Short mmCIF file of C-alpha atoms and ligand atoms in Angstrom, two decimals:
data_model
loop_
_atom_site.label_atom_id
_atom_site.label_comp_id
_atom_site.label_asym_id
_atom_site.label_seq_id
_atom_site.Cartn_x
_atom_site.Cartn_y
_atom_site.Cartn_z
CA UNK A 1 -0.02 -0.01 0.03
CA UNK A 2 1.44 3.27 -0.99
CA UNK A 3 1.74 6.01 1.65
CA UNK A 4 -0.50 8.98 0.70
CA UNK A 5 1.01 12.45 0.97
CA UNK A 6 -0.06 14.90 3.73
CA UNK A 7 -1.52 18.29 2.79
CA UNK A 8 0.32 20.77 5.06
CA UNK A 9 -1.31 24.19 5.42
CA UNK A 10 0.94 26.99 6.71
CA UNK A 11 -0.69 30.27 7.54
CA UNK A 12 0.45 33.43 9.19
CA UNK A 13 -0.19 37.17 9.26
CA UNK A 14 1.95 38.95 6.67
CA UNK A 15 5.42 39.94 8.07
CA UNK A 16 5.64 36.79 10.19
CA UNK A 17 8.37 35.29 8.05
CA UNK A 18 6.18 32.57 6.42
CA UNK A 19 7.78 32.67 3.04
CA UNK A 20 11.28 32.22 4.38
CA UNK A 21 10.20 29.43 6.81
CA UNK A 22 8.27 27.61 4.04
CA UNK A 23 11.35 27.86 1.80
CA UNK A 24 13.55 26.37 4.59
CA UNK A 25 11.08 23.60 5.24
CA UNK A 26 11.06 22.65 1.58
CA UNK A 27 14.87 22.63 1.49
CA UNK A 28 15.24 20.32 4.56
CA UNK A 29 12.39 17.89 4.24
CA UNK A 30 12.37 15.14 1.56
CA UNK A 31 9.27 14.13 -0.23
CA UNK A 32 7.69 17.69 0.06
CA UNK A 33 6.60 19.94 -2.69
CA UNK A 34 5.03 23.43 -2.65
CA UNK A 35 1.57 23.93 -4.16
CA UNK A 36 1.67 26.72 -6.71
CA UNK A 37 -1.41 28.90 -6.33
CA UNK A 38 -3.40 30.72 -8.91
CA UNK A 39 -3.76 34.46 -8.36
CA UNK A 40 -5.33 37.53 -9.99
CA UNK A 41 -2.66 39.86 -8.64
CA UNK A 42 0.23 40.84 -10.88
CA UNK A 43 3.72 39.43 -10.39
CA UNK A 44 6.01 41.34 -7.89
CA UNK A 45 9.83 41.78 -8.24
CA UNK A 46 11.47 38.60 -9.34
CA UNK A 47 8.36 36.40 -9.30
CA UNK A 48 8.04 33.95 -12.22
CA UNK A 49 4.78 32.58 -13.70
CA UNK A 50 4.56 28.87 -12.98
CA UNK A 51 7.16 28.95 -10.20
CA UNK A 52 5.86 31.44 -7.62
CA UNK A 53 2.26 31.57 -8.84
CA UNK A 54 0.15 31.05 -11.89
CA UNK A 55 -0.79 34.70 -12.72
CA UNK A 56 -4.18 34.73 -14.38
CA UNK A 57 -6.85 37.38 -15.20
CA UNK A 58 -10.18 37.62 -13.33
CA UNK A 59 -12.08 35.93 -16.11
CA UNK A 60 -9.84 32.86 -16.03
CA UNK A 61 -10.11 32.73 -12.28
CA UNK A 62 -13.91 33.02 -12.42
CA UNK A 63 -14.00 30.07 -14.95
CA UNK A 64 -11.84 27.93 -12.69
CA UNK A 65 -14.11 28.71 -9.78
CA UNK A 66 -17.23 27.78 -11.86
CA UNK A 67 -15.52 24.55 -13.04
CA UNK A 68 -14.79 23.54 -9.47
CA UNK A 69 -11.08 23.49 -10.10
CA UNK A 70 -10.07 24.88 -6.64
CA UNK A 71 -9.86 22.97 -3.37
CA UNK A 72 -10.13 26.33 -1.77
CA UNK A 73 -10.01 29.98 -2.95
CA UNK A 74 -10.26 33.30 -1.10
CA UNK A 75 -9.91 37.08 -1.57
CA UNK A 76 -6.90 38.44 0.29
CA UNK A 77 -6.18 42.16 0.27
CA UNK A 78 -8.56 42.63 -2.71
CA UNK A 79 -7.01 39.96 -4.92
CA UNK A 80 -8.06 36.30 -5.42
CA UNK A 81 -5.96 33.34 -4.74
CA UNK A 82 -6.76 29.56 -5.24
CA UNK A 83 -5.33 26.13 -4.92
CA UNK A 84 -5.70 23.71 -7.82
CA UNK A 85 -7.47 20.50 -6.77
CA UNK A 86 -5.94 18.25 -9.39
CA UNK A 87 -2.33 19.44 -8.96
CA UNK A 88 -2.52 18.85 -5.19
CA UNK A 89 -4.24 15.46 -5.52
CA UNK A 90 -1.69 14.23 -8.11
CA UNK A 91 1.21 14.95 -5.71
CA UNK A 92 -0.66 13.36 -2.58
CA UNK A 93 -1.36 10.29 -4.80
CA UNK A 94 2.42 10.02 -5.45
CA UNK A 95 3.19 10.08 -1.75
CA UNK A 96 4.51 13.65 -1.83
CA UNK A 97 3.45 15.93 1.04
CA UNK A 98 2.15 19.24 -0.23
CA UNK A 99 2.88 22.53 1.44
CA UNK A 100 0.07 25.09 1.00
CA UNK A 101 1.10 28.56 1.85
CA UNK A 102 -2.40 30.02 2.02
CA UNK A 103 -4.46 32.37 4.26
CA UNK A 104 -6.87 31.40 7.11
CA UNK A 105 -9.98 31.48 4.95
CA UNK A 106 -8.29 28.95 2.70
CA UNK A 107 -7.00 26.89 5.55
CA UNK A 108 -10.51 26.49 6.88
CA UNK A 109 -11.75 25.25 3.45
CA UNK A 110 -8.90 22.74 3.34
CA UNK A 111 -9.80 21.56 6.84
CA UNK A 112 -13.31 20.76 5.60
CA UNK A 113 -12.44 19.18 2.35
CA UNK A 114 -9.26 17.36 3.20
CA UNK A 115 -9.78 15.91 6.70
CA UNK A 116 -6.20 14.40 6.96
CA UNK A 117 -4.64 17.81 6.44
CA UNK A 118 -2.14 19.20 8.84
CA UNK A 119 -2.71 22.84 9.74
CA UNK A 120 0.19 25.04 11.22
CA UNK A 121 -0.08 28.63 12.12
CA UNK A 122 2.98 30.86 12.56
CA UNK A 123 2.86 33.66 15.14
CA UNK A 124 5.08 36.67 15.50
CA UNK A 125 6.76 37.03 18.95
CA UNK A 126 4.72 40.28 19.56
CA UNK A 127 2.64 42.78 17.73
CA UNK A 128 5.39 45.41 18.06
CA UNK A 129 7.85 43.03 16.52
CA UNK A 130 5.40 42.32 13.62
CA UNK A 131 5.01 46.12 13.08
CA UNK A 132 8.85 46.46 13.10
CA UNK A 133 9.22 43.72 10.47
CA UNK A 134 6.56 45.21 8.27
CA UNK A 135 8.25 48.60 8.36
CA UNK A 136 11.71 47.10 7.77
CA UNK A 137 10.47 45.20 4.82
CA UNK A 138 9.69 48.54 3.24
CA UNK A 139 7.20 47.09 0.81
CA UNK A 140 4.10 48.91 1.97
CA UNK A 141 2.96 52.51 2.58
CA UNK A 142 2.16 53.43 6.23
CA UNK A 143 -1.61 53.21 5.65
CA UNK A 144 -1.22 49.68 4.25
CA UNK A 145 0.91 48.64 7.19
CA UNK A 146 -1.73 49.84 9.63
CA UNK A 147 -4.35 47.89 7.67
CA UNK A 148 -2.11 44.74 7.70
CA UNK A 149 -1.64 45.04 11.44
CA UNK A 150 -5.32 45.25 12.02
CA UNK A 151 -5.89 42.29 9.68
CA UNK A 152 -3.13 40.40 11.45
CA UNK A 153 -5.19 40.32 14.65
CA UNK A 154 -8.14 38.78 12.84
CA UNK A 155 -5.90 36.16 11.28
CA UNK A 156 -4.21 35.29 14.55
CA UNK A 157 -7.65 34.81 16.17
CA UNK A 158 -8.51 32.42 13.41
CA UNK A 159 -5.53 30.28 14.37
CA UNK A 160 -7.78 28.56 17.00
CA UNK A 161 -8.92 26.10 14.36
CA UNK A 162 -5.24 25.10 13.54
CA UNK A 163 -3.38 22.05 14.77
CA UNK A 164 -0.13 23.66 15.81
CA UNK A 165 1.23 27.12 16.63
CA UNK A 166 4.84 27.99 16.01
CA UNK A 167 6.33 31.28 17.22
CA UNK A 168 8.81 32.80 14.77
CA UNK A 169 11.07 34.64 17.28
CA UNK A 170 14.31 32.85 16.39
CA UNK A 171 14.28 31.79 12.79
CA UNK A 172 16.30 28.63 13.18
CA UNK A 173 14.31 27.46 16.15
CA UNK A 174 11.01 28.12 14.36
CA UNK A 175 12.31 26.14 11.35
CA UNK A 176 13.32 23.27 13.64
CA UNK A 177 9.90 23.28 15.26
CA UNK A 178 8.09 23.32 11.86
CA UNK A 179 10.19 20.33 10.69
CA UNK A 180 9.59 18.41 13.98
CA UNK A 181 5.85 18.85 13.56
CA UNK A 182 5.74 17.45 10.02
CA UNK A 183 8.01 14.63 10.84
CA UNK A 184 5.97 13.65 13.95
CA UNK A 185 2.79 13.87 11.92
CA UNK A 186 4.24 11.41 9.38
CA UNK A 187 4.64 8.85 12.17
CA UNK A 188 1.02 8.91 13.31
CA UNK A 189 -0.30 5.43 13.67
CA UNK A 190 -3.45 6.01 11.55
CA UNK A 191 -1.22 7.04 8.65
CA UNK A 192 0.92 3.87 8.76
CA UNK A 193 -1.47 1.04 8.30
CA UNK A 194 0.93 -0.13 5.50
CA UNK A 195 3.72 -0.90 8.10
CA UNK A 196 1.48 -2.94 10.33
CA UNK A 197 -0.01 -4.76 7.33
CA UNK A 198 3.46 -5.58 5.98
CA UNK A 199 4.45 -7.20 9.33
CA UNK A 200 1.26 -9.01 10.03
CA UNK A 201 0.12 -10.50 6.70
CA UNK A 202 0.15 -14.26 6.72
CA UNK A 203 2.21 -15.93 3.96
P1 5GP B 1 1.12 37.54 -1.52
O1 5GP B 1 0.30 38.19 -2.44
O2 5GP B 1 1.81 38.35 -0.55
O3 5GP B 1 1.96 36.53 -2.17
O4 5GP B 1 0.11 36.58 -0.64
C1 5GP B 1 -0.89 37.16 0.13
C2 5GP B 1 -1.54 36.09 1.00
O5 5GP B 1 -2.32 35.20 0.20
C3 5GP B 1 -0.64 35.34 1.84
O6 5GP B 1 -1.14 35.16 3.18
C4 5GP B 1 -0.62 33.98 1.18
O7 5GP B 1 -0.40 32.90 2.04
C5 5GP B 1 -2.08 33.98 0.60
N1 5GP B 1 -2.22 32.91 -0.44
C6 5GP B 1 -1.36 32.62 -1.43
N2 5GP B 1 -1.87 31.64 -2.22
C7 5GP B 1 -3.07 31.37 -1.74
C8 5GP B 1 -4.13 30.44 -2.16
O8 5GP B 1 -4.00 29.66 -3.09
N3 5GP B 1 -5.23 30.46 -1.37
C9 5GP B 1 -5.40 31.29 -0.32
N4 5GP B 1 -6.60 31.18 0.36
N5 5GP B 1 -4.53 32.15 0.12
C10 5GP B 1 -3.32 32.17 -0.69
#
């Protein structure tokens, strides 16, 4: 019996360091791939279509929603983002764990639709530190930062429905914690019927 992959949802308020932690997790865990989302927002900086996101127009996104192509989709900061059902299923079927870097609205939809999903929420050490990181990132205007901080509180409240909380105070420690969670989840008894079957099947 082939081991099925685990959908791993990682969410956080923006500025928590989610992108870097996800990148580290992918570099240090075998059999793990990142789900590439569809979005209606334009590319930023060095982003590449098909690597960072699939950048699509609103009409294409609408059609994909109508055709039921998304496991989940949500509007985040006025843009829409969605996760392809078939791409994720293909990887899970191959035994690959799939990392979904998505917001809390998406996380809740995944929880309902993929009951074996693992949901991890990353927290900043404090709201002051989050504000400092958003300012240092120098990506957003002051009014946008104020809006992101307000939104961050709503997102952090929604973490009550997640399985694990990881505080990103020290980056290396947070990366180690994340990796430990995934590795432990892989060992859960109800995921390893194959091992027991292999040892107990009569000749
Ligand atoms: P950004 O535009 O900065 O790349 O992402 C903004 C937010 O959208 C982040 O919190 C990111 O996790 C979230 N996001 C990215 N892809 C998806 C997706 O497919 N579905 C949902 N629900 N959120 C997503």
